[in-house]
PDB file of C-alpha atoms in Angstrom:
ATOM      1  CA  ALA A   1      18.532  13.861  19.883  1.00 63.00           C
ATOM      2  CA  GLN A   2      14.835  13.148  19.946  1.00 70.00           C
ATOM      3  CA  SER A   3      13.336   9.696  20.234  1.00 84.00           C
ATOM      4  CA  VAL A   4       9.826   8.438  19.707  1.00 91.00           C
ATOM      5  CA  THR A   5       8.447   5.326  21.371  1.00 92.00           C
ATOM      6  CA  GLN A   6       5.383   3.465  20.262  1.00 94.00           C
ATOM      7  CA  LEU A   7       5.086   0.761  22.855  1.00 89.00           C
ATOM      8  CA  ASP A   8       2.479  -1.324  21.090  1.00 93.00           C
ATOM      9  CA  SER A   9       3.635  -2.919  17.870  1.00 92.00           C
ATOM     10  CA  GLN A  10       0.197  -4.422  17.243  1.00 95.00           C
ATOM     11  CA  VAL A  11      -3.257  -3.518  18.546  1.00 97.00           C
ATOM     12  CA  PRO A  12      -6.172  -5.836  17.770  1.00 97.00           C
ATOM     13  CA  VAL A  13      -9.628  -4.380  18.326  1.00 97.00           C
ATOM     14  CA  PHE A  14     -13.180  -5.198  17.350  1.00 97.00           C
ATOM     15  CA  GLU A  15     -15.144  -2.987  15.020  1.00 97.00           C
ATOM     16  CA  GLU A  16     -16.991  -0.119  16.724  1.00 97.00           C
ATOM     17  CA  ALA A  17     -14.807  -0.394  19.834  1.00 97.00           C
ATOM     18  CA  PRO A  18     -12.685   2.549  20.991  1.00 97.00           C
ATOM     19  CA  VAL A  19      -8.940   2.480  20.480  1.00 98.00           C
ATOM     20  CA  GLU A  20      -5.906   4.314  21.807  1.00 97.00           C
ATOM     21  CA  LEU A  21      -2.489   4.097  20.191  1.00 98.00           C
ATOM     22  CA  ARG A  22       0.262   5.250  22.481  1.00 97.00           C
ATOM     23  CA  CYS A  23       3.162   7.504  21.649  1.00 96.00           C
ATOM     24  CA  ASN A  24       5.823   8.899  23.952  1.00 95.00           C
ATOM     25  CA  TYR A  25       8.701  11.118  22.984  1.00 92.00           C
ATOM     26  CA  SER A  26      11.821  12.401  24.619  1.00 87.00           C
ATOM     27  CA  SER A  27      12.770  15.991  24.154  1.00 73.00           C
ATOM     28  CA  SER A  28      13.999  18.892  26.174  1.00 64.00           C
ATOM     29  CA  VAL A  29      12.921  21.482  23.649  1.00 70.00           C
ATOM     30  CA  SER A  30       9.734  22.481  21.930  1.00 69.00           C
ATOM     31  CA  VAL A  31       8.543  19.886  19.514  1.00 78.00           C
ATOM     32  CA  TYR A  32       5.886  19.445  16.923  1.00 88.00           C
ATOM     33  CA  LEU A  33       3.982  16.201  16.901  1.00 92.00           C
ATOM     34  CA  PHE A  34       2.391  14.229  14.104  1.00 94.00           C
ATOM     35  CA  TRP A  35       0.470  11.059  13.455  1.00 96.00           C
ATOM     36  CA  TYR A  36       0.602   9.400  10.068  1.00 96.00           C
ATOM     37  CA  VAL A  37      -1.307   6.412   8.701  1.00 96.00           C
ATOM     38  CA  GLN A  38       0.023   3.921   6.183  1.00 93.00           C
ATOM     39  CA  TYR A  39      -2.297   1.586   4.320  1.00 92.00           C
ATOM     40  CA  PRO A  40      -0.772  -1.526   2.726  1.00 87.00           C
ATOM     41  CA  ASN A  41       1.591  -0.774  -0.158  1.00 83.00           C
ATOM     42  CA  GLN A  42       1.026   2.947   0.107  1.00 87.00           C
ATOM     43  CA  GLY A  43       2.874   5.967   1.422  1.00 89.00           C
ATOM     44  CA  LEU A  44       2.228   7.745   4.692  1.00 92.00           C
ATOM     45  CA  GLN A  45      -0.695  10.123   4.969  1.00 93.00           C
ATOM     46  CA  LEU A  46      -0.898  12.855   7.563  1.00 93.00           C
ATOM     47  CA  LEU A  47      -3.668  12.186  10.091  1.00 96.00           C
ATOM     48  CA  LEU A  48      -3.153  15.156  12.375  1.00 95.00           C
ATOM     49  CA  LYS A  49      -0.517  17.413  13.853  1.00 93.00           C
ATOM     50  CA  TYR A  50       0.119  19.477  16.941  1.00 92.00           C
ATOM     51  CA  LEU A  51       2.093  22.672  16.573  1.00 87.00           C
ATOM     52  CA  SER A  52       0.801  24.825  19.427  1.00 84.00           C
ATOM     53  CA  GLY A  53      -2.406  25.920  21.118  1.00 85.00           C
ATOM     54  CA  SER A  54      -5.113  23.506  22.212  1.00 87.00           C
ATOM     55  CA  THR A  55      -3.680  20.231  23.387  1.00 89.00           C
ATOM     56  CA  LEU A  56      -6.526  18.248  21.853  1.00 95.00           C
ATOM     57  CA  VAL A  57      -6.064  17.938  18.129  1.00 95.00           C
ATOM     58  CA  LYS A  58      -8.659  16.581  15.759  1.00 95.00           C
ATOM     59  CA  GLY A  59      -7.660  14.917  12.540  1.00 94.00           C
ATOM     60  CA  ILE A  60      -9.152  13.135   9.592  1.00 93.00           C
ATOM     61  CA  ASN A  61     -11.256   9.981   9.721  1.00 92.00           C
ATOM     62  CA  GLY A  62     -12.515  10.742  13.244  1.00 95.00           C
ATOM     63  CA  PHE A  63      -9.129  10.458  14.937  1.00 97.00           C
ATOM     64  CA  GLU A  64      -7.913  12.805  17.639  1.00 97.00           C
ATOM     65  CA  ALA A  65      -4.796  13.069  19.751  1.00 97.00           C
ATOM     66  CA  GLU A  66      -3.930  14.791  22.983  1.00 95.00           C
ATOM     67  CA  PHE A  67      -0.622  16.447  23.677  1.00 93.00           C
ATOM     68  CA  ASN A  68       0.502  15.972  27.262  1.00 92.00           C
ATOM     69  CA  LYS A  69       3.650  17.914  27.931  1.00 89.00           C
ATOM     70  CA  SER A  70       4.199  16.664  31.490  1.00 90.00           C
ATOM     71  CA  GLN A  71       3.995  13.048  30.372  1.00 91.00           C
ATOM     72  CA  THR A  72       5.675  13.723  27.020  1.00 92.00           C
ATOM     73  CA  SER A  73       2.918  11.807  25.294  1.00 94.00           C
ATOM     74  CA  PHE A  74       0.796  12.237  22.205  1.00 96.00           C
ATOM     75  CA  HIS A  75      -1.647   9.338  22.201  1.00 97.00           C
ATOM     76  CA  LEU A  76      -3.994   8.793  19.274  1.00 98.00           C
ATOM     77  CA  ARG A  77      -7.628   7.909  19.914  1.00 97.00           C
ATOM     78  CA  LYS A  78     -10.790   7.048  18.075  1.00 98.00           C
ATOM     79  CA  PRO A  79     -14.075   6.391  19.872  1.00 97.00           C
ATOM     80  CA  SER A  80     -15.367   3.836  17.371  1.00 97.00           C
ATOM     81  CA  VAL A  81     -13.160   2.147  14.786  1.00 97.00           C
ATOM     82  CA  HIS A  82     -14.116   0.746  11.400  1.00 96.00           C
ATOM     83  CA  ILE A  83     -12.678  -2.120   9.406  1.00 96.00           C
ATOM     84  CA  SER A  84     -11.243   0.482   7.040  1.00 95.00           C
ATOM     85  CA  ASP A  85      -9.053   1.846   9.862  1.00 97.00           C
ATOM     86  CA  THR A  86      -6.900  -1.273   9.655  1.00 96.00           C
ATOM     87  CA  ALA A  87      -3.475   0.131   8.855  1.00 96.00           C
ATOM     88  CA  GLU A  88      -0.152   0.988  10.419  1.00 95.00           C
ATOM     89  CA  TYR A  89       0.103   4.208  12.386  1.00 97.00           C
ATOM     90  CA  PHE A  90       3.278   6.182  12.931  1.00 95.00           C
ATOM     91  CA  CYS A  91       3.925   8.857  15.500  1.00 95.00           C
ATOM     92  CA  ALA A  92       6.526  11.477  14.627  1.00 92.00           C
ATOM     93  CA  VAL A  93       8.285  14.374  16.293  1.00 89.00           C
ATOM     94  CA  GLY A  94       9.561  17.383  14.411  1.00 85.00           C
ATOM     95  CA  SER A  95      12.054  19.786  15.852  1.00 74.00           C
ATOM     96  CA  GLY A  96      13.834  22.857  14.669  1.00 66.00           C
ATOM     97  CA  PHE A  97      15.935  22.684  11.542  1.00 67.00           C
ATOM     98  CA  ASN A  98      13.333  20.490   9.834  1.00 72.00           C
ATOM     99  CA  LYS A  99      14.371  17.244  11.471  1.00 77.00           C
ATOM    100  CA  PHE A 100      11.759  14.551  11.947  1.00 84.00           C
ATOM    101  CA  TYR A 101      11.894  11.407  14.047  1.00 85.00           C
ATOM    102  CA  PHE A 102       9.489   8.502  13.642  1.00 89.00           C
ATOM    103  CA  GLY A 103       8.342   5.773  15.972  1.00 91.00           C
ATOM    104  CA  SER A 104       8.495   2.146  14.956  1.00 90.00           C
ATOM    105  CA  GLY A 105       4.799   2.039  14.113  1.00 93.00           C
ATOM    106  CA  THR A 106       1.682   0.388  15.520  1.00 96.00           C
ATOM    107  CA  LYS A 107      -0.363  -1.980  13.410  1.00 95.00           C
ATOM    108  CA  LEU A 108      -4.044  -1.556  14.087  1.00 97.00           C
ATOM    109  CA  ASN A 109      -6.062  -4.629  13.191  1.00 97.00           C
ATOM    110  CA  VAL A 110      -9.808  -4.070  13.302  1.00 97.00           C
ATOM    111  CA  LYS A 111     -11.803  -7.276  13.446  1.00 96.00           C
ATOM    112  CA  PRO A 112     -15.457  -7.648  12.469  1.00 94.00           C
TER     113      PRO A 112
ATOM    114  CA  ASN B   1      -0.999  20.919  -6.594  1.00 51.00           C
ATOM    115  CA  ALA B   2       0.646  17.591  -7.142  1.00 72.00           C
ATOM    116  CA  GLY B   3       1.977  15.754  -4.149  1.00 91.00           C
ATOM    117  CA  VAL B   4       5.383  14.203  -3.746  1.00 95.00           C
ATOM    118  CA  MET B   5       6.035  12.120  -6.844  1.00 96.00           C
ATOM    119  CA  GLN B   6       8.235   9.064  -6.758  1.00 97.00           C
ATOM    120  CA  ASN B   7       9.257   6.802  -9.587  1.00 96.00           C
ATOM    121  CA  PRO B   8       9.502   4.065 -10.343  1.00 97.00           C
ATOM    122  CA  ARG B   9       6.872   2.647  -8.018  1.00 95.00           C
ATOM    123  CA  HIS B  10       8.321  -0.811  -8.388  1.00 96.00           C
ATOM    124  CA  LEU B  11      11.829  -1.748  -9.445  1.00 97.00           C
ATOM    125  CA  VAL B  12      13.419  -5.160  -9.807  1.00 98.00           C
ATOM    126  CA  ARG B  13      17.179  -5.440  -9.956  1.00 98.00           C
ATOM    127  CA  ARG B  14      19.592  -8.347 -10.020  1.00 97.00           C
ATOM    128  CA  ARG B  15      22.317  -8.511  -7.426  1.00 97.00           C
ATOM    129  CA  GLY B  16      25.195  -6.270  -8.440  1.00 97.00           C
ATOM    130  CA  GLN B  17      23.139  -3.880 -10.557  1.00 98.00           C
ATOM    131  CA  GLU B  18      22.436  -0.263  -9.770  1.00 98.00           C
ATOM    132  CA  ALA B  19      19.111   1.143  -8.610  1.00 98.00           C
ATOM    133  CA  ARG B  20      18.083   4.756  -9.100  1.00 98.00           C
ATOM    134  CA  LEU B  21      15.043   6.121  -7.358  1.00 98.00           C
ATOM    135  CA  ARG B  22      13.667   9.527  -8.201  1.00 98.00           C
ATOM    136  CA  CYS B  23      11.663  11.965  -6.163  1.00 97.00           C
ATOM    137  CA  SER B  24      10.052  15.245  -7.142  1.00 97.00           C
ATOM    138  CA  PRO B  25       8.991  17.241  -4.072  1.00 95.00           C
ATOM    139  CA  MET B  26       5.742  19.105  -3.763  1.00 93.00           C
ATOM    140  CA  LYS B  27       5.643  22.453  -5.494  1.00 91.00           C
ATOM    141  CA  GLY B  28       7.308  25.062  -3.361  1.00 87.00           C
ATOM    142  CA  HIS B  29       9.118  22.541  -1.192  1.00 90.00           C
ATOM    143  CA  SER B  30      12.874  22.776  -1.031  1.00 89.00           C
ATOM    144  CA  HIS B  31      13.596  20.087   1.546  1.00 92.00           C
ATOM    145  CA  VAL B  32      13.713  16.402   0.653  1.00 95.00           C
ATOM    146  CA  TYR B  33      14.024  13.386   2.907  1.00 95.00           C
ATOM    147  CA  TRP B  34      14.582   9.730   2.119  1.00 96.00           C
ATOM    148  CA  TYR B  35      13.416   6.946   4.398  1.00 94.00           C
ATOM    149  CA  ARG B  36      13.717   3.185   4.088  1.00 95.00           C
ATOM    150  CA  GLN B  37      11.147   0.721   5.315  1.00 92.00           C
ATOM    151  CA  LEU B  38      12.236  -2.882   5.540  1.00 86.00           C
ATOM    152  CA  PRO B  39       9.616  -5.642   5.717  1.00 76.00           C
ATOM    153  CA  GLU B  40       7.956  -5.681   9.136  1.00 72.00           C
ATOM    154  CA  GLU B  41      10.083  -2.761  10.312  1.00 76.00           C
ATOM    155  CA  GLY B  42       9.416   0.890  10.831  1.00 79.00           C
ATOM    156  CA  LEU B  43      10.674   3.876   8.932  1.00 86.00           C
ATOM    157  CA  LYS B  44      14.386   4.497   9.071  1.00 89.00           C
ATOM    158  CA  PHE B  45      15.725   7.932   8.243  1.00 90.00           C
ATOM    159  CA  MET B  46      18.393   7.917   5.574  1.00 94.00           C
ATOM    160  CA  VAL B  47      19.172  11.411   4.377  1.00 95.00           C
ATOM    161  CA  TYR B  48      17.931  14.996   4.397  1.00 93.00           C
ATOM    162  CA  LEU B  49      18.743  17.290   1.509  1.00 94.00           C
ATOM    163  CA  GLN B  50      18.122  20.794   0.327  1.00 93.00           C
ATOM    164  CA  LYS B  51      18.847  21.985  -3.182  1.00 90.00           C
ATOM    165  CA  GLU B  52      22.470  21.114  -3.963  1.00 90.00           C
ATOM    166  CA  ASN B  53      23.219  20.374  -0.308  1.00 93.00           C
ATOM    167  CA  ILE B  54      23.214  17.308   1.889  1.00 95.00           C
ATOM    168  CA  ILE B  55      22.109  18.501   5.308  1.00 92.00           C
ATOM    169  CA  ASP B  56      22.092  15.227   7.237  1.00 91.00           C
ATOM    170  CA  GLU B  57      23.167  11.834   5.935  1.00 93.00           C
ATOM    171  CA  SER B  58      23.541  10.147   9.288  1.00 90.00           C
ATOM    172  CA  GLY B  59      21.167   7.354   8.275  1.00 91.00           C
ATOM    173  CA  MET B  60      22.848   6.470   5.013  1.00 94.00           C
ATOM    174  CA  PRO B  61      24.849   3.239   4.826  1.00 94.00           C
ATOM    175  CA  LYS B  62      28.524   4.084   4.473  1.00 90.00           C
ATOM    176  CA  GLU B  63      28.951   2.281   1.173  1.00 95.00           C
ATOM    177  CA  ARG B  64      27.014   1.919  -2.066  1.00 97.00           C
ATOM    178  CA  PHE B  65      24.331   4.493  -1.198  1.00 97.00           C
ATOM    179  CA  SER B  66      24.318   8.103  -2.330  1.00 97.00           C
ATOM    180  CA  ALA B  67      21.755  10.857  -2.705  1.00 97.00           C
ATOM    181  CA  GLU B  68      21.569  14.154  -4.483  1.00 96.00           C
ATOM    182  CA  PHE B  69      19.111  16.973  -4.988  1.00 96.00           C
ATOM    183  CA  PRO B  70      20.376  19.069  -7.889  1.00 93.00           C
ATOM    184  CA  LYS B  71      19.429  22.635  -8.640  1.00 91.00           C
ATOM    185  CA  GLU B  72      17.207  21.394 -11.438  1.00 91.00           C
ATOM    186  CA  GLY B  73      15.349  18.117 -11.517  1.00 93.00           C
ATOM    187  CA  PRO B  74      14.338  15.522  -8.989  1.00 96.00           C
ATOM    188  CA  SER B  75      16.201  14.152  -6.029  1.00 97.00           C
ATOM    189  CA  ILE B  76      17.921  10.852  -6.764  1.00 98.00           C
ATOM    190  CA  LEU B  77      18.689   8.031  -4.372  1.00 98.00           C
ATOM    191  CA  ARG B  78      21.283   5.781  -5.916  1.00 98.00           C
ATOM    192  CA  ILE B  79      22.178   2.317  -4.737  1.00 98.00           C
ATOM    193  CA  GLN B  80      25.162   0.715  -6.382  1.00 98.00           C
ATOM    194  CA  GLN B  81      25.845  -3.022  -6.541  1.00 98.00           C
ATOM    195  CA  VAL B  82      22.561  -3.912  -4.914  1.00 98.00           C
ATOM    196  CA  VAL B  83      22.289  -6.879  -2.578  1.00 97.00           C
ATOM    197  CA  ARG B  84      19.254  -8.836  -1.405  1.00 95.00           C
ATOM    198  CA  GLY B  85      19.220  -6.899   1.856  1.00 94.00           C
ATOM    199  CA  ASP B  86      18.511  -3.692  -0.054  1.00 96.00           C
ATOM    200  CA  SER B  87      15.045  -4.970  -0.912  1.00 96.00           C
ATOM    201  CA  ALA B  88      12.737  -2.518   0.796  1.00 96.00           C
ATOM    202  CA  ALA B  89      10.303   0.309   0.272  1.00 95.00           C
ATOM    203  CA  TYR B  90      12.005   3.654  -0.112  1.00 97.00           C
ATOM    204  CA  PHE B  91       9.946   6.686   0.736  1.00 95.00           C
ATOM    205  CA  CYS B  92      10.672  10.232  -0.198  1.00 96.00           C
ATOM    206  CA  ALA B  93       9.167  13.147   1.684  1.00 94.00           C
ATOM    207  CA  SER B  94       9.331  16.886   1.326  1.00 93.00           C
ATOM    208  CA  SER B  95       8.696  19.955   3.401  1.00 89.00           C
ATOM    209  CA  PRO B  96       8.577  23.663   2.635  1.00 86.00           C
ATOM    210  CA  PRO B  97      11.392  26.069   3.437  1.00 81.00           C
ATOM    211  CA  GLY B  98      11.393  27.851   6.720  1.00 72.00           C
ATOM    212  CA  GLY B  99      11.962  26.899  10.291  1.00 62.00           C
ATOM    213  CA  SER B 100      10.108  25.031  12.938  1.00 60.00           C
ATOM    214  CA  GLY B 101       6.613  23.672  12.616  1.00 66.00           C
ATOM    215  CA  ASN B 102       6.815  22.464   9.065  1.00 77.00           C
ATOM    216  CA  THR B 103       4.934  19.359   8.039  1.00 85.00           C
ATOM    217  CA  ILE B 104       6.577  16.577   6.096  1.00 88.00           C
ATOM    218  CA  TYR B 105       4.616  15.048   3.206  1.00 91.00           C
ATOM    219  CA  PHE B 106       5.312  11.620   1.782  1.00 93.00           C
ATOM    220  CA  GLY B 107       5.298  10.120  -1.652  1.00 94.00           C
ATOM    221  CA  GLU B 108       3.767   6.748  -2.451  1.00 93.00           C
ATOM    222  CA  GLY B 109       7.087   4.986  -2.223  1.00 94.00           C
ATOM    223  CA  SER B 110       9.365   2.988  -4.485  1.00 96.00           C
ATOM    224  CA  TRP B 111       9.490  -0.747  -3.851  1.00 95.00           C
ATOM    225  CA  LEU B 112      12.874  -2.223  -4.691  1.00 97.00           C
ATOM    226  CA  THR B 113      13.201  -5.973  -5.102  1.00 96.00           C
ATOM    227  CA  VAL B 114      16.641  -7.467  -5.541  1.00 97.00           C
ATOM    228  CA  VAL B 115      16.664 -10.938  -7.070  1.00 96.00           C
TER     229      VAL B 115
END
């Protein structure tokens, strides 16, 4: 079975600073990787996904993530965060047979 | 193209009552997933269904919870004899048919409060 680890449950950062949210997964087979964002009292929105090809994936709202197969990581980055990026971020792994596994989430708190 | 539709958005039930949560997948999607999010916790997988079939229910509590996705109509998550601990946000998601590489899309959630 797959597992997804988001080591940081909370990440405080000042506005306009860079941020990296970490995600590691365990898998011995090909996987597909996703980042979702959840704003308070809302559902999850897809930020970006990696299926194949270039290991650097660009998503919405200026976010990007890099797939590192050797380190089994898919960290999410943004060079300059805004107050509006305050939300919870979930990393997910999809495998064959349409199964998806989610991390426990990282709450990003952007301070002015 | 409408997204994943969930209703009700908010539901209040007294202990012992039944809760029914409905989910209509995105057009063209035949796979439905239910997740539960407890306060201050992450997403927990509950069940994965295709039309008229339960594919994986490994995350469903053994008692009081059931799910279906009939040939016609929305998927239903049913919680019988609700208890306070069932208070949570329940998210439905859907994905298209096919194999690997599909993306899962979420609804806005149904917030259940048991009083």
